[in-house]
Short mmCIF file of N, CA, C and O in Angstrom, two decimals:
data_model
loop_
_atom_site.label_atom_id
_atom_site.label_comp_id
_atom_site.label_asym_id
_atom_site.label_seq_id
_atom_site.Cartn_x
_atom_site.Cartn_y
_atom_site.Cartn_z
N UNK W 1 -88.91 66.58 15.01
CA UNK W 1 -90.16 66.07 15.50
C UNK W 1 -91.30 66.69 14.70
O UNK W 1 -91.49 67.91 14.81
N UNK W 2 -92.14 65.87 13.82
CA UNK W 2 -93.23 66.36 13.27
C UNK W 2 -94.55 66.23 14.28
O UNK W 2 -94.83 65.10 14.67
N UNK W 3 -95.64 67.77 14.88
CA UNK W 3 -96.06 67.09 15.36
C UNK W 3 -97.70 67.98 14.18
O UNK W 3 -97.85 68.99 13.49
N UNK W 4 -98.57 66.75 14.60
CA UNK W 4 -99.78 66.60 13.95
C UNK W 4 -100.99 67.16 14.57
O UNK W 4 -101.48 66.77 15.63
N UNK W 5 -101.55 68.39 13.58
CA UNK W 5 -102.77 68.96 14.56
C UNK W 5 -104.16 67.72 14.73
O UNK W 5 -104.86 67.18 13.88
N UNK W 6 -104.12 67.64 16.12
CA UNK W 6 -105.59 66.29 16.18
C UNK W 6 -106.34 67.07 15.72
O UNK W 6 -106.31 68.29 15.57
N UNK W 7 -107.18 66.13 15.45
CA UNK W 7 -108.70 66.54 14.98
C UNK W 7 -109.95 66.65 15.82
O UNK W 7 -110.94 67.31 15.53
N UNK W 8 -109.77 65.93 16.87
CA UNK W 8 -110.58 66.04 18.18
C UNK W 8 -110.34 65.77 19.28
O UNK W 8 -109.64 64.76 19.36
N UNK W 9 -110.72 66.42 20.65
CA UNK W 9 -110.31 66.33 21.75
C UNK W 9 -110.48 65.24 22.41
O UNK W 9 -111.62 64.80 22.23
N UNK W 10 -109.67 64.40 23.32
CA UNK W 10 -109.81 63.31 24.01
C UNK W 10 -111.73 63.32 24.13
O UNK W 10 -112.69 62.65 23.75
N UNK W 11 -111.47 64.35 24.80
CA UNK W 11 -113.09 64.59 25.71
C UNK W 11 -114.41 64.39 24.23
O UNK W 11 -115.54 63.91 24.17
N UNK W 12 -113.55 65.00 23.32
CA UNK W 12 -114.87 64.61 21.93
C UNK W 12 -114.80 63.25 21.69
O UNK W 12 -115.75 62.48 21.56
N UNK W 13 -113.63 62.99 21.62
CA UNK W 13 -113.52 61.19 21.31
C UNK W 13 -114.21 60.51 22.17
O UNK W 13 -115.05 59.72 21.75
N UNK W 14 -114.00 60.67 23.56
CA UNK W 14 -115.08 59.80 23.94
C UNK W 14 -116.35 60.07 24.28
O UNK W 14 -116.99 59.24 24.92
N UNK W 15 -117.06 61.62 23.79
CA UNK W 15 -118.33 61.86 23.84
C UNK W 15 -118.86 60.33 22.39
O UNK W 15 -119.54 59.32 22.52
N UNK W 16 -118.24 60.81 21.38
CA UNK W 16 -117.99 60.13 20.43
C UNK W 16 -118.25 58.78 20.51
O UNK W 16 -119.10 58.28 19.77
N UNK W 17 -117.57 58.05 21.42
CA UNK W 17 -117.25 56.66 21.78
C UNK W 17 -118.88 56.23 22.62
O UNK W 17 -119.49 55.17 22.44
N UNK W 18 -119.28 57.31 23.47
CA UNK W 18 -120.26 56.57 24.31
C UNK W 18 -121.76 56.92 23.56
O UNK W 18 -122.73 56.67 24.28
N UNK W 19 -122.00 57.36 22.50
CA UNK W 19 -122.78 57.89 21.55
C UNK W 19 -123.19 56.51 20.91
O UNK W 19 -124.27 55.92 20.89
N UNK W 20 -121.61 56.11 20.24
CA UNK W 20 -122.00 54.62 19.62
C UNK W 20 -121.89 53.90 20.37
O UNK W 20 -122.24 53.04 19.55
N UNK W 21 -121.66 53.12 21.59
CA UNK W 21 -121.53 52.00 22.33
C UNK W 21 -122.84 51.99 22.88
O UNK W 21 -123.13 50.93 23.42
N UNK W 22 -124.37 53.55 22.92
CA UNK W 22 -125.16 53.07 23.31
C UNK W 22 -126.27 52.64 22.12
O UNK W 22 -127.50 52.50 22.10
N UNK W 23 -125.60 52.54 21.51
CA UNK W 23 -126.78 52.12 19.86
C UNK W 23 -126.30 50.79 19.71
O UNK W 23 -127.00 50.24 18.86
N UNK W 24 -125.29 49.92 20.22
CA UNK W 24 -125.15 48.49 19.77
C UNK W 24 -126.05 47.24 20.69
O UNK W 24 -126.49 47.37 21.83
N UNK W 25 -126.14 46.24 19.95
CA UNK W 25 -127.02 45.07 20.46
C UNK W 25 -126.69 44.53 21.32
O UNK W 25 -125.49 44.27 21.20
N UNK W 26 -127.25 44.04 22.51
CA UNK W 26 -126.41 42.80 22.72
C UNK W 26 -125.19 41.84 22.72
O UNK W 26 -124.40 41.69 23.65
N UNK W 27 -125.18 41.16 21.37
CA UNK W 27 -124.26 40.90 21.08
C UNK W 27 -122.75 41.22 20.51
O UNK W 27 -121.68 40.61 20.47
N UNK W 28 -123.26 42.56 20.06
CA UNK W 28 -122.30 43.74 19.68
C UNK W 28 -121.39 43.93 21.10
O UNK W 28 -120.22 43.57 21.24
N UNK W 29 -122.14 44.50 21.96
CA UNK W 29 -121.59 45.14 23.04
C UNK W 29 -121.53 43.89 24.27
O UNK W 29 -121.93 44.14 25.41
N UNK W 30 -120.97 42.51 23.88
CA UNK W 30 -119.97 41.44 24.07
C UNK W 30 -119.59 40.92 23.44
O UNK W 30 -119.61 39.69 23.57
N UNK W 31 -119.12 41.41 22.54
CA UNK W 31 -118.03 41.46 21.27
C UNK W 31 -117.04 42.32 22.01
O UNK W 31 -116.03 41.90 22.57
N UNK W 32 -117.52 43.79 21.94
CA UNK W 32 -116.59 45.14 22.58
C UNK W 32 -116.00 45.02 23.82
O UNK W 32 -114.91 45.51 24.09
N UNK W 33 -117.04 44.04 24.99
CA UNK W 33 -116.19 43.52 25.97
C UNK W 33 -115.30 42.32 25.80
O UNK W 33 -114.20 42.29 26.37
N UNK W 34 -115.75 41.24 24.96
CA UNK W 34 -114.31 40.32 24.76
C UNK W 34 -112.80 41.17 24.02
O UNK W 34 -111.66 41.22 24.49
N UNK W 35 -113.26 41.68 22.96
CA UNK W 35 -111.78 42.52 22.41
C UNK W 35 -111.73 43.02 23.41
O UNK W 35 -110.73 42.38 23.69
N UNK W 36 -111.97 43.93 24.73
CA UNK W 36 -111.32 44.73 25.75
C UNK W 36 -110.23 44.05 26.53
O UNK W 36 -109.08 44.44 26.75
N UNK W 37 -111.02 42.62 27.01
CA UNK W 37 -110.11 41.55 27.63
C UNK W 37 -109.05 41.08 27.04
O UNK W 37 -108.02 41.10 27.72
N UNK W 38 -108.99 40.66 26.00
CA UNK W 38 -108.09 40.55 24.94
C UNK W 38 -106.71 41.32 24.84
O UNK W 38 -105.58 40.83 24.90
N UNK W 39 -107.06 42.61 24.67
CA UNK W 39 -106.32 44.55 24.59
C UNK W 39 -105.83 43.71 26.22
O UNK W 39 -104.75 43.14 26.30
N UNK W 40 -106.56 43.74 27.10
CA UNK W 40 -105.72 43.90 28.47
C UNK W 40 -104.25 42.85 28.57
O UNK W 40 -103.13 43.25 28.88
N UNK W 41 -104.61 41.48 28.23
CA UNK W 41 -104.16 40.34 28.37
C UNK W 41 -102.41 40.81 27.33
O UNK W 41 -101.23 40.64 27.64
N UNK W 42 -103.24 41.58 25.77
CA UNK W 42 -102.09 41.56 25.67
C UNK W 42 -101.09 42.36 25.98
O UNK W 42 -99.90 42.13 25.75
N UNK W 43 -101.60 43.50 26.61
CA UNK W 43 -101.05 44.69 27.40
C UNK W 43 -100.52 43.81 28.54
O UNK W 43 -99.40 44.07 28.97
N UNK W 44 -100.87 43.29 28.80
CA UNK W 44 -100.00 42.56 30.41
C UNK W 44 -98.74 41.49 29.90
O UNK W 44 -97.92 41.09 30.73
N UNK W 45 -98.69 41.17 28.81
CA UNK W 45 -97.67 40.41 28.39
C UNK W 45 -96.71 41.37 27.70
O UNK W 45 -95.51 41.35 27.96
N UNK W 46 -97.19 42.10 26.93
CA UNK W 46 -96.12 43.57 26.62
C UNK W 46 -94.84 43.97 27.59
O UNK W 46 -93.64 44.16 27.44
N UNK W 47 -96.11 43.97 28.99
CA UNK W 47 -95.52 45.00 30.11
C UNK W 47 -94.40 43.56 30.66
O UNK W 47 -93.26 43.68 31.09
N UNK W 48 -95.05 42.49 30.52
CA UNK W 48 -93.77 41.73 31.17
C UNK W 48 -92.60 41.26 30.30
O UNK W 48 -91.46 40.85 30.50
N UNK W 49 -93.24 41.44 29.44
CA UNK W 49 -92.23 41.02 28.35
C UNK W 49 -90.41 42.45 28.47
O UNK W 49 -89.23 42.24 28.19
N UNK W 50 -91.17 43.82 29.03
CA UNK W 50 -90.78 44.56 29.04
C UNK W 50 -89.75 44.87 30.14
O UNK W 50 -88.76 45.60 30.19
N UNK W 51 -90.53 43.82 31.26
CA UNK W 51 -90.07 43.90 32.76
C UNK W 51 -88.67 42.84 32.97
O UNK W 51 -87.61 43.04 33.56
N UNK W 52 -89.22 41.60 32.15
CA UNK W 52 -87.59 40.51 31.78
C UNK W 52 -86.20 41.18 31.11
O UNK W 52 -85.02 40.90 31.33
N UNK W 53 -86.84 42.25 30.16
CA UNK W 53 -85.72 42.48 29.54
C UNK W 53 -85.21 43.51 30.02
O UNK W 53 -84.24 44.07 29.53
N UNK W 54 -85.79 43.86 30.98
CA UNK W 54 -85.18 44.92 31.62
C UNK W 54 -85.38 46.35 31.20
O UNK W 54 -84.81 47.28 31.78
N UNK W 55 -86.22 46.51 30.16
CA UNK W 55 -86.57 47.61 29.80
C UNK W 55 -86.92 48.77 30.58
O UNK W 55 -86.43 49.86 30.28
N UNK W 56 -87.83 48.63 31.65
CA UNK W 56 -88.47 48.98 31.84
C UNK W 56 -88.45 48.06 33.64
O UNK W 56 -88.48 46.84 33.84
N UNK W 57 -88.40 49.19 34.66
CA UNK W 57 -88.77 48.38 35.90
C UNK W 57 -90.08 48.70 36.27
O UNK W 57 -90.57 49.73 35.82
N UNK W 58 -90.65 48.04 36.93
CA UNK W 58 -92.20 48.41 38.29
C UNK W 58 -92.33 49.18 38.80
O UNK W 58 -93.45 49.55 39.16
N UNK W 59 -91.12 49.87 39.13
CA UNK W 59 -90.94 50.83 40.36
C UNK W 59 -91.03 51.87 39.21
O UNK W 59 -91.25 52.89 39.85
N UNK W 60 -90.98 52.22 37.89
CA UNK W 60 -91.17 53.18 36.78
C UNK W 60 -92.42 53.41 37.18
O UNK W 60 -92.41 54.63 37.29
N UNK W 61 -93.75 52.97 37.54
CA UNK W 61 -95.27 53.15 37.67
C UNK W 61 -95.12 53.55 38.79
O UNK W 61 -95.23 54.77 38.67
N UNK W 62 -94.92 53.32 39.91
CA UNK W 62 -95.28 53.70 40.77
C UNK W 62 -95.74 54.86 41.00
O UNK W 62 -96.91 54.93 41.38
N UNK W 63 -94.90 56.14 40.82
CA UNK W 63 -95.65 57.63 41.00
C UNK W 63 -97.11 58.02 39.99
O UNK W 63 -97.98 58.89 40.05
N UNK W 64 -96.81 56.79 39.00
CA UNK W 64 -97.85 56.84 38.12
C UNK W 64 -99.27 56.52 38.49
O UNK W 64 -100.17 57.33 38.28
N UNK W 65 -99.44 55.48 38.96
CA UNK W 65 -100.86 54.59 39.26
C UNK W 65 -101.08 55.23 39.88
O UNK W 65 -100.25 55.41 38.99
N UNK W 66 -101.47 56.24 40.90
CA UNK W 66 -102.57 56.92 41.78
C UNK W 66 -102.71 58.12 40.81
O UNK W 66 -103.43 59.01 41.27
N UNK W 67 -102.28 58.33 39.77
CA UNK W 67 -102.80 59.26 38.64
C UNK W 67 -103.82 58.59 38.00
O UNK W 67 -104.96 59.04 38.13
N UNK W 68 -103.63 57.48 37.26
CA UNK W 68 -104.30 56.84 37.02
C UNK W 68 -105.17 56.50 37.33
O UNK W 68 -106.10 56.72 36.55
N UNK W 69 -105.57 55.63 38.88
CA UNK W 69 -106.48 55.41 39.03
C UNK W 69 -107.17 56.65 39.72
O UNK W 69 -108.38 56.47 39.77
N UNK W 70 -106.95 57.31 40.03
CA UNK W 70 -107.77 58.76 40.00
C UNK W 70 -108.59 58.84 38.80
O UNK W 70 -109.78 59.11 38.92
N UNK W 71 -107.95 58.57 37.36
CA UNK W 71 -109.21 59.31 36.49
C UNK W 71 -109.83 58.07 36.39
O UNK W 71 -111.05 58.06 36.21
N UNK W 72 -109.17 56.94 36.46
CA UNK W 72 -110.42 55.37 36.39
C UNK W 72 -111.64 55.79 37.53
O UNK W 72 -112.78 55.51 37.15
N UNK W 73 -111.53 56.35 38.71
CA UNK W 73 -112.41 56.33 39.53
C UNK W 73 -113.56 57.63 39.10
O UNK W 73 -114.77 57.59 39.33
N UNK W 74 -112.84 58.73 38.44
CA UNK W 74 -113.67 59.70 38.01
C UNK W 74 -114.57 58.97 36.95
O UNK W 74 -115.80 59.03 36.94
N UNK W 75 -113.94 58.42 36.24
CA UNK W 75 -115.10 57.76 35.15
C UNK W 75 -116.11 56.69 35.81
O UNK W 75 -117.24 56.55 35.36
N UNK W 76 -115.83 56.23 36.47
CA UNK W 76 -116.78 55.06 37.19
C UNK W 76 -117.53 56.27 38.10
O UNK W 76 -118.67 55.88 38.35
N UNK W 77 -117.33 57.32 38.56
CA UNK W 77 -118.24 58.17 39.14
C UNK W 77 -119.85 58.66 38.08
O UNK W 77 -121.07 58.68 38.21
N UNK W 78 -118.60 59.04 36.88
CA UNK W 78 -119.68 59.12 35.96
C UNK W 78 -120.27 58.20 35.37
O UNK W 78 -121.34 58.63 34.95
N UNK W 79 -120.10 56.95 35.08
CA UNK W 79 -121.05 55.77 34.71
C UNK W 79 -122.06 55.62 35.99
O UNK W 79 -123.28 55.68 35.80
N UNK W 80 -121.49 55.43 37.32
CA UNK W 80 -123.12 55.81 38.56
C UNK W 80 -123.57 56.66 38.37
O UNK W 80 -124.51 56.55 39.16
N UNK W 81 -123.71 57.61 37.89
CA UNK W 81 -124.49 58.68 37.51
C UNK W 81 -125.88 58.54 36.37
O UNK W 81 -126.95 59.14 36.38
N UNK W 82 -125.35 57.50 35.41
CA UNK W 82 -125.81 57.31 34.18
C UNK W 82 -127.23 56.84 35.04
O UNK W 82 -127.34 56.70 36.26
N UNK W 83 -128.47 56.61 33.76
CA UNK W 83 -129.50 55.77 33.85
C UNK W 83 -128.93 54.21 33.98
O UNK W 83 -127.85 53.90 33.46
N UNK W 84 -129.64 53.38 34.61
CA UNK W 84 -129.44 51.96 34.67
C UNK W 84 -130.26 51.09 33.28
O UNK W 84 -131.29 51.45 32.72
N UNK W 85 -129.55 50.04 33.01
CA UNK W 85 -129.79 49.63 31.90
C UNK W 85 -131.04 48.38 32.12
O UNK W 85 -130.91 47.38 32.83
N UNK W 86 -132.31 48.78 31.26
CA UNK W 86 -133.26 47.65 32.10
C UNK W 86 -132.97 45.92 30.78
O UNK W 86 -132.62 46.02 29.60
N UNK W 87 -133.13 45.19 31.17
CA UNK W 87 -133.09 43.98 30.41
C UNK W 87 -134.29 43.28 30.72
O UNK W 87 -134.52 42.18 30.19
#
């Protein structure tokens, strides 16, 4: 197993990430939300594609998703926090 020193921490990456997502236009930043939808759609065909062949069952997530959505809800804590965006 080769493993590779990262170069930055999750937590820098997305200091990183929300740095540039607040400098784009408009139209930029529904661009970034259509590719998101996109990423999901094809993530949901992955996962079933995964679920027919048996790869992989449902009941594999289960202990998982309340991890998960634990840190989805921490981040949506911190976006209410943010300033509101005026238009």
């Amino acid at each position: 197993m080769i493993l590779v020193k990262r170069k930055y921490t999750a937590r820098q990456i997305k200091n990183k990430f929300q740095r540039s997502m607040r400098s784009l236009s408009q139209d930029e930043l529904l661009d970034v939300i259509g590719y998101s939808y996109m990423r999901i759609a094809e993530l949901e065909m992955l996962f079933q594609v995964l679920i027919d062949r048996k790869v992989i069952d449902k009941k594999d997530f289960e202990p998982l998703i309340p991890i998960f959505e634990k840190k989805a809800l921490d981040q949506f804590k911190t976006l209410d926090k943010r300033k509101k965006l005026d238009l």
